[in-house]
Tab-separated table of C-alpha atoms and ligand atoms in Angstrom:
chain	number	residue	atom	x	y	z
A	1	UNK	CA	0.000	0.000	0.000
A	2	UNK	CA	0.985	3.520	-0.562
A	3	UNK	CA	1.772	5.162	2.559
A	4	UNK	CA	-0.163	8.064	1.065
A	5	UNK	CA	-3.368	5.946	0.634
A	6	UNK	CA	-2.770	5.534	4.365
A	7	UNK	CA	-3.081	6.572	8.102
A	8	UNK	CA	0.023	4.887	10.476
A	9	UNK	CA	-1.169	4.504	14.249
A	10	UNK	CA	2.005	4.246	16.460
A	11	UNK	CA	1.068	3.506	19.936
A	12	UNK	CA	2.754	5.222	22.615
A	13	UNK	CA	0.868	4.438	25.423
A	14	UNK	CA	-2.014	1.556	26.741
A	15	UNK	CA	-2.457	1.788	30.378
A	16	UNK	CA	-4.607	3.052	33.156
A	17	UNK	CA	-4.185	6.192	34.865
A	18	UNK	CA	-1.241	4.781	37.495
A	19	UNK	CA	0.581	3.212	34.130
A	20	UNK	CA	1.661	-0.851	34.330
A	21	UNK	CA	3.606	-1.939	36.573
A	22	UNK	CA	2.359	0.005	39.305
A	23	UNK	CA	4.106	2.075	41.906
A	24	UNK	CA	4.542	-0.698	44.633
A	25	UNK	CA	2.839	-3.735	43.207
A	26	UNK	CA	4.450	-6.836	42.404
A	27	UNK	CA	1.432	-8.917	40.684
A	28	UNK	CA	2.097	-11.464	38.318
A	29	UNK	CA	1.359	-8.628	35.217
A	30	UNK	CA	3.329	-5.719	36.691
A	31	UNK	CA	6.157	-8.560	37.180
A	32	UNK	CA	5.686	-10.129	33.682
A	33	UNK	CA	8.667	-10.585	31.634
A	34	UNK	CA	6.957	-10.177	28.884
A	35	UNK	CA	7.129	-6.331	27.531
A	36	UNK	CA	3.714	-5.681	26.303
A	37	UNK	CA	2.722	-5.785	30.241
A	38	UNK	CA	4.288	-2.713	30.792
A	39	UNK	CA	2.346	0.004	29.632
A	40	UNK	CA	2.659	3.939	29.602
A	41	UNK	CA	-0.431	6.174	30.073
A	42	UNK	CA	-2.567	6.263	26.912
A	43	UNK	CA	-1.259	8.461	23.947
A	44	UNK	CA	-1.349	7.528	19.990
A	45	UNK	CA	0.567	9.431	17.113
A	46	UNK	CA	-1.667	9.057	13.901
A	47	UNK	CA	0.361	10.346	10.995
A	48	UNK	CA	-0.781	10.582	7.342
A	49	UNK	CA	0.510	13.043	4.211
A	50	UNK	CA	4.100	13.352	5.864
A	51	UNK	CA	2.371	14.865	9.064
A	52	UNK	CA	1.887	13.384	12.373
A	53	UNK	CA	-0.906	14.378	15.261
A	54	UNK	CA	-0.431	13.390	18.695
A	55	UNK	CA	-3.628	12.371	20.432
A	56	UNK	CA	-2.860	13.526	24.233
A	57	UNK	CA	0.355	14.078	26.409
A	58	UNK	CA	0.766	11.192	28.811
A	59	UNK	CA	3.628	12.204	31.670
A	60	UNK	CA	5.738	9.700	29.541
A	61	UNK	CA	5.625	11.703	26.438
A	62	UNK	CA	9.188	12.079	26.489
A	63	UNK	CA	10.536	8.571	27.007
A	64	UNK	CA	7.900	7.172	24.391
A	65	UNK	CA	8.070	9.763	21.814
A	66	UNK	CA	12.037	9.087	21.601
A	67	UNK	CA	11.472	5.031	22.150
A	68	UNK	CA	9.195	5.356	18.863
A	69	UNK	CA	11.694	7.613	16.815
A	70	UNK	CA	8.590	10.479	16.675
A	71	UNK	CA	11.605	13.196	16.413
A	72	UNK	CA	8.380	16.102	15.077
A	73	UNK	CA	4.676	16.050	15.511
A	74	UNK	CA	2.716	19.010	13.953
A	75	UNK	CA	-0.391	18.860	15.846
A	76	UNK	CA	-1.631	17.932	19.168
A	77	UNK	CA	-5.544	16.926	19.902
A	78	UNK	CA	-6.460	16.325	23.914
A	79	UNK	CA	-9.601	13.958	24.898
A	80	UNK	CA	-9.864	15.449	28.121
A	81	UNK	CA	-7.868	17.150	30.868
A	82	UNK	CA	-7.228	14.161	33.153
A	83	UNK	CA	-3.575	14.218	34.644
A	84	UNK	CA	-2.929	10.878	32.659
A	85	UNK	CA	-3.436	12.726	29.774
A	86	UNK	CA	-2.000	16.065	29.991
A	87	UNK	CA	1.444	16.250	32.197
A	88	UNK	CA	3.491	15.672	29.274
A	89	UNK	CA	2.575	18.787	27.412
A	90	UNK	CA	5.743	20.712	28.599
A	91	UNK	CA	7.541	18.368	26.509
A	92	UNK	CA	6.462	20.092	23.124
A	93	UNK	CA	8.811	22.193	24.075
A	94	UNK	CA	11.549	20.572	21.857
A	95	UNK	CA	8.860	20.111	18.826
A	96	UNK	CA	8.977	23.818	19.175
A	97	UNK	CA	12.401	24.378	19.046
A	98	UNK	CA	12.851	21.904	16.531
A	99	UNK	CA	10.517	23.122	13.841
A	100	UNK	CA	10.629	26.959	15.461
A	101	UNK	CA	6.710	27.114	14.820
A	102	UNK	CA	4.175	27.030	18.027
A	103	UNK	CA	1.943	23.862	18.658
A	104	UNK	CA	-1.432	23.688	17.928
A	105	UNK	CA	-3.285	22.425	21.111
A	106	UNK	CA	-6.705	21.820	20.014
A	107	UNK	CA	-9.222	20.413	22.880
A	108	UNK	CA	-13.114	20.878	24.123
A	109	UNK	CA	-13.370	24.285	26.058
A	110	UNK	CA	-13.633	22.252	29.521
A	111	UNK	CA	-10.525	20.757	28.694
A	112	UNK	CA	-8.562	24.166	27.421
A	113	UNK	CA	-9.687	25.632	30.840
A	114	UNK	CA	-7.517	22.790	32.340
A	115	UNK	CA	-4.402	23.611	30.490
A	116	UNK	CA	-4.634	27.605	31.038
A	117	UNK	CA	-4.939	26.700	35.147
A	118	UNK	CA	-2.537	23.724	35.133
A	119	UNK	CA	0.193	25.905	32.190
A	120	UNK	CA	-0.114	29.420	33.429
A	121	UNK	CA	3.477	29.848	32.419
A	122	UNK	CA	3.295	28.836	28.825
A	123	UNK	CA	-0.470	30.764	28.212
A	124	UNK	CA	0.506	34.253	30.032
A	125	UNK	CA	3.071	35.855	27.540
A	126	UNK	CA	2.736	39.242	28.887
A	127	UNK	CA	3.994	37.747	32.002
A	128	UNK	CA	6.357	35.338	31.048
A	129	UNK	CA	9.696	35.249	32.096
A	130	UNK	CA	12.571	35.168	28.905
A	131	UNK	CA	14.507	32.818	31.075
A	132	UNK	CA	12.038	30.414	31.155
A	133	UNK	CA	12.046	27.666	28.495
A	134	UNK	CA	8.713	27.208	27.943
A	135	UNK	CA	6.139	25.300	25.204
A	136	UNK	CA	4.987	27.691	22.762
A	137	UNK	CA	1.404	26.410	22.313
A	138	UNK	CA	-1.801	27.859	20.365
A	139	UNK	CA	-5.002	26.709	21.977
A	140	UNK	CA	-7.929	25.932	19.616
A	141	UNK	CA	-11.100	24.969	20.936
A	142	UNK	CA	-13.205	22.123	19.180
A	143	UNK	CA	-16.599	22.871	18.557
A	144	UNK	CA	-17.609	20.046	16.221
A	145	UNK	CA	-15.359	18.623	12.954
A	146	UNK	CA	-12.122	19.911	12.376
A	147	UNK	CA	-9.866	19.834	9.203
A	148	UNK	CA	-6.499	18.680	10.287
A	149	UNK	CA	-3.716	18.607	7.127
A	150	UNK	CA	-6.495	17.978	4.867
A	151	UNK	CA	-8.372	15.603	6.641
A	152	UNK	CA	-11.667	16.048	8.411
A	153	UNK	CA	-12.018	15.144	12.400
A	154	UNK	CA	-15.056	14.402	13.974
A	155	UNK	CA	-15.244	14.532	17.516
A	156	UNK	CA	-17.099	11.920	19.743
A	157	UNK	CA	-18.975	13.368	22.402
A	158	UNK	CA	-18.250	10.380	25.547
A	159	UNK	CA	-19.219	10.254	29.218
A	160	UNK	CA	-16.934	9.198	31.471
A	161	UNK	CA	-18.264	9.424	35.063
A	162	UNK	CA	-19.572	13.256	35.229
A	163	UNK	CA	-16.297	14.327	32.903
A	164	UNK	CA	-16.989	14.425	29.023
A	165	UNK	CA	-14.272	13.562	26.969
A	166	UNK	CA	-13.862	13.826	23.115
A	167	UNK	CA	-13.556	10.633	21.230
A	168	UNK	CA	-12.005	11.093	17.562
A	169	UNK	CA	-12.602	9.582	14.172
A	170	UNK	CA	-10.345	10.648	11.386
A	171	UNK	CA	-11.093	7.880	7.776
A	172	UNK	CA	-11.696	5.084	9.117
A	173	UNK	CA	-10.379	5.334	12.261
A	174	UNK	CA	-11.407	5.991	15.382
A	175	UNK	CA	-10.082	6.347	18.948
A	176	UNK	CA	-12.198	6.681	22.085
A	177	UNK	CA	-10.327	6.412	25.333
A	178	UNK	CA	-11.754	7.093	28.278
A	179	UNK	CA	-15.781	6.484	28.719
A	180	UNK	CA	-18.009	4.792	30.485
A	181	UNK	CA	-20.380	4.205	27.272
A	182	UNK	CA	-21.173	5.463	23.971
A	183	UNK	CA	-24.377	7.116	23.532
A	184	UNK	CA	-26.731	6.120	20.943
A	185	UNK	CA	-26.285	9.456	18.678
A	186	UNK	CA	-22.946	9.232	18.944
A	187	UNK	CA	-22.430	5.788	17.704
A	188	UNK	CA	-23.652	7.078	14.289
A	189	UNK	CA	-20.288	8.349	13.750
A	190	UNK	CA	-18.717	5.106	14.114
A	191	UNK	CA	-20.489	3.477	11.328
A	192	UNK	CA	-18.189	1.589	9.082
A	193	UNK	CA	-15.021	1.730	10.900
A	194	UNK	CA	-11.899	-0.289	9.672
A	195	UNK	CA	-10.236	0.162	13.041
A	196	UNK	CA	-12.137	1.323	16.623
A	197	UNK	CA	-9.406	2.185	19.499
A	198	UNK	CA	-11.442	2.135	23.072
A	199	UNK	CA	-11.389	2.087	26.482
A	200	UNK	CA	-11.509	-1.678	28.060
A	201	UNK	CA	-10.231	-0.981	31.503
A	202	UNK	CA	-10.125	-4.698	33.036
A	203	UNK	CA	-12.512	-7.305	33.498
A	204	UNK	CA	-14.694	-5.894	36.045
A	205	UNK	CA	-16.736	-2.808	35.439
A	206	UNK	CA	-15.753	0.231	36.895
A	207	UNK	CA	-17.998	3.644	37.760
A	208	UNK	CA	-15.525	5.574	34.700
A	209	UNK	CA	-14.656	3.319	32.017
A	210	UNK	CA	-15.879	0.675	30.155
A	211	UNK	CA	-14.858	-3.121	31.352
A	212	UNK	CA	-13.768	-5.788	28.581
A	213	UNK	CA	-17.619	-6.922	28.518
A	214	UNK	CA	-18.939	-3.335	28.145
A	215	UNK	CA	-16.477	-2.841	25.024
A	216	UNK	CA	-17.410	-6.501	23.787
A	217	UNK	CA	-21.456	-5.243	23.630
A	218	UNK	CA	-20.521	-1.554	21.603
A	219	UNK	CA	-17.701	-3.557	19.060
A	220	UNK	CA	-20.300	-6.039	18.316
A	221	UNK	CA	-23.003	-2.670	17.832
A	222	UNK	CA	-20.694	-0.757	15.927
A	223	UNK	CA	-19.044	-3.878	13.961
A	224	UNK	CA	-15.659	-2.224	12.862
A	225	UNK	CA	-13.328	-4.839	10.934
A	226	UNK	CA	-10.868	-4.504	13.508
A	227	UNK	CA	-10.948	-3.251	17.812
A	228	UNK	CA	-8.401	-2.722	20.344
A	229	UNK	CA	-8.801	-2.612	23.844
A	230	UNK	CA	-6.930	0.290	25.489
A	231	UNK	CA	-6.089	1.822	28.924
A	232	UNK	CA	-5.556	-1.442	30.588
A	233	UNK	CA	-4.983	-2.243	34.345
A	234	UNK	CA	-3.023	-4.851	36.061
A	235	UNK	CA	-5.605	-7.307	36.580
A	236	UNK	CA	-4.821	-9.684	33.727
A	237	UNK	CA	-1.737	-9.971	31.413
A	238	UNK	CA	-1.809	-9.098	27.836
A	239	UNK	CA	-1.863	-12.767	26.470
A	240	UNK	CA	-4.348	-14.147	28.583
A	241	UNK	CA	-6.884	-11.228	27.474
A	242	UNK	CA	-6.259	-12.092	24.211
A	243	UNK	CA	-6.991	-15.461	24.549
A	244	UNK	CA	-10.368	-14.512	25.671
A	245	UNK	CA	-11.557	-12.049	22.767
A	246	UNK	CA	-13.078	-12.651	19.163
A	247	UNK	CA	-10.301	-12.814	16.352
A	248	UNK	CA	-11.123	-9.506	15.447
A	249	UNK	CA	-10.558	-7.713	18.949
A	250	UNK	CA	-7.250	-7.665	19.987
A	251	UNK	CA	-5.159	-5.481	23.148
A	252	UNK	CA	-2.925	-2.537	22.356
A	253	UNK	CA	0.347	-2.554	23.618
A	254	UNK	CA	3.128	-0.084	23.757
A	255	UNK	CA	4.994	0.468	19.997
A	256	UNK	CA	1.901	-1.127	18.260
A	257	UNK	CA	2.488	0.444	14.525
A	258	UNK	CA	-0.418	-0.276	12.302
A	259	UNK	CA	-1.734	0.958	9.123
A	260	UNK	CA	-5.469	1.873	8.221
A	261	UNK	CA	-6.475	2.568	4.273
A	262	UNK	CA	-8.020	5.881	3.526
B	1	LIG	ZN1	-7.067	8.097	31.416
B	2	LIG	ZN1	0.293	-5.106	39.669
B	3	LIG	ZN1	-9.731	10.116	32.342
């Protein structure tokens, strides 16, 4: 396939909030020798006409960005303003210095409220301080589809507990971290999907996201050719989930490069 007739998904992240292994646990998974049990907070790079977009800014942007040889990205989309998802945003920094352009930060008003609280330093130019090296970052709010380098984004409107988070489907691809469900208008957009990205926590449901189950019911709904699970906890490793799921639904793991047609 051309790699123009194309969108590449490099994984940079799969796990729940307090990454895999956990601070202070020595389970079985966060023990496991084998490396797709260790997971970094949830973050994809989805690149397509020589451009790459980075889908949120896990605190271990740095160490996967390098790990996955993403020396530029030109754009960066947020689902929501969750710690696991933001912390890494000083790290643009270099992406700034490197191409000597600002970032675009585009997120849901909720969330761009988070980032001017949480990144008073790099919003507040009158106030800044020369000898601080700080991201340059333009905030754009998302108020419904988006053209990013020539391709249209929707935006997925998702619950997750009483935060709303932004889903994303770009072609045939879609990634929804993050929710406790998908709601009825909202799986319209997700008609026809060659691959679905979404939140299957662990085995048991939780009040926030969506257990393996939950997912199971809205993959079957939705039908997209292929699923992955992401966000995962500790409670199982990544082989033995697989072995439990349909052909066609498989578990993300950190460094997962895949391609999807446009
Ligand atoms: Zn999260
Ligand atoms: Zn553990
Ligand atoms: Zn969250």
């Amino acid at each position: 396939m051309n790699k123009s007739d194309s969108i590449e998904v490099v994984v940079l992240g799969s796990g729940t909030s307090a990454g895999v292994p956990m601070i202070g646990c020595h389970c079985r998974v966060c023990t496991s020798a084998d490396p797709r049990d260790q997971r970094n907070r949830c973050s994809v790079v989805v690149g397509y006409g020589g451009k790459r977009v980075l889908i949120d800014t896990p605190p271990e942007l740095r160490l996967a960005v390098i790990a996955n040889g993403i020396d530029m990205v030109d754009a960066v989309v947020l689902t929501h303003g969750h710690a696991d998802h933001i912390f890494g945003l000083d790290d643009v920094r270099r992406y700034n210095t490197l191409s000597g352009n600002g970032m675009p930060i585009l997120a849901s008003a909720s969330t761009l409220s988070i980032i001017r609280q949480a990144f008073p330093y790099a919003i507040d130019q009158a106030a800044a301080d020369p000898l601080v090296y700080r991201p340059q970052i333009m905030l754009q709010e998302i108020t419904g589809t988006f053209e990013l380098f020539g391709r249209v984004w929707t935006p997925i409107h998702l619950p997750h507990g009483n935060v709303q988070v932004l889903g994303f489907r770009v072609g045939d691809f879609a990634y929804c971290t993050d929710c406790s469900g998908i709601p009825a208008q909202e799986r319209k957009k997700l008609a026809s999907l060659d691959v679905l990205i979404i939140d299957g926590l662990r085995p048991t449901p939780h009040p926030t996201h969506l257990s393996f189950n939950q997912a199971l019911e809205i993959i079957a709904d939705l039908r997209p050719r292929r699923a992955y699970f992401t966000h995962l906890t500790h409670d199982l490793p990544h082989a033995e989930i697989e072995a439990q799921l349909p052909p066609h639904v498989r578990v993300l793991y950190d460094g997962m490069k895949f391609q999807v047609p446009l």
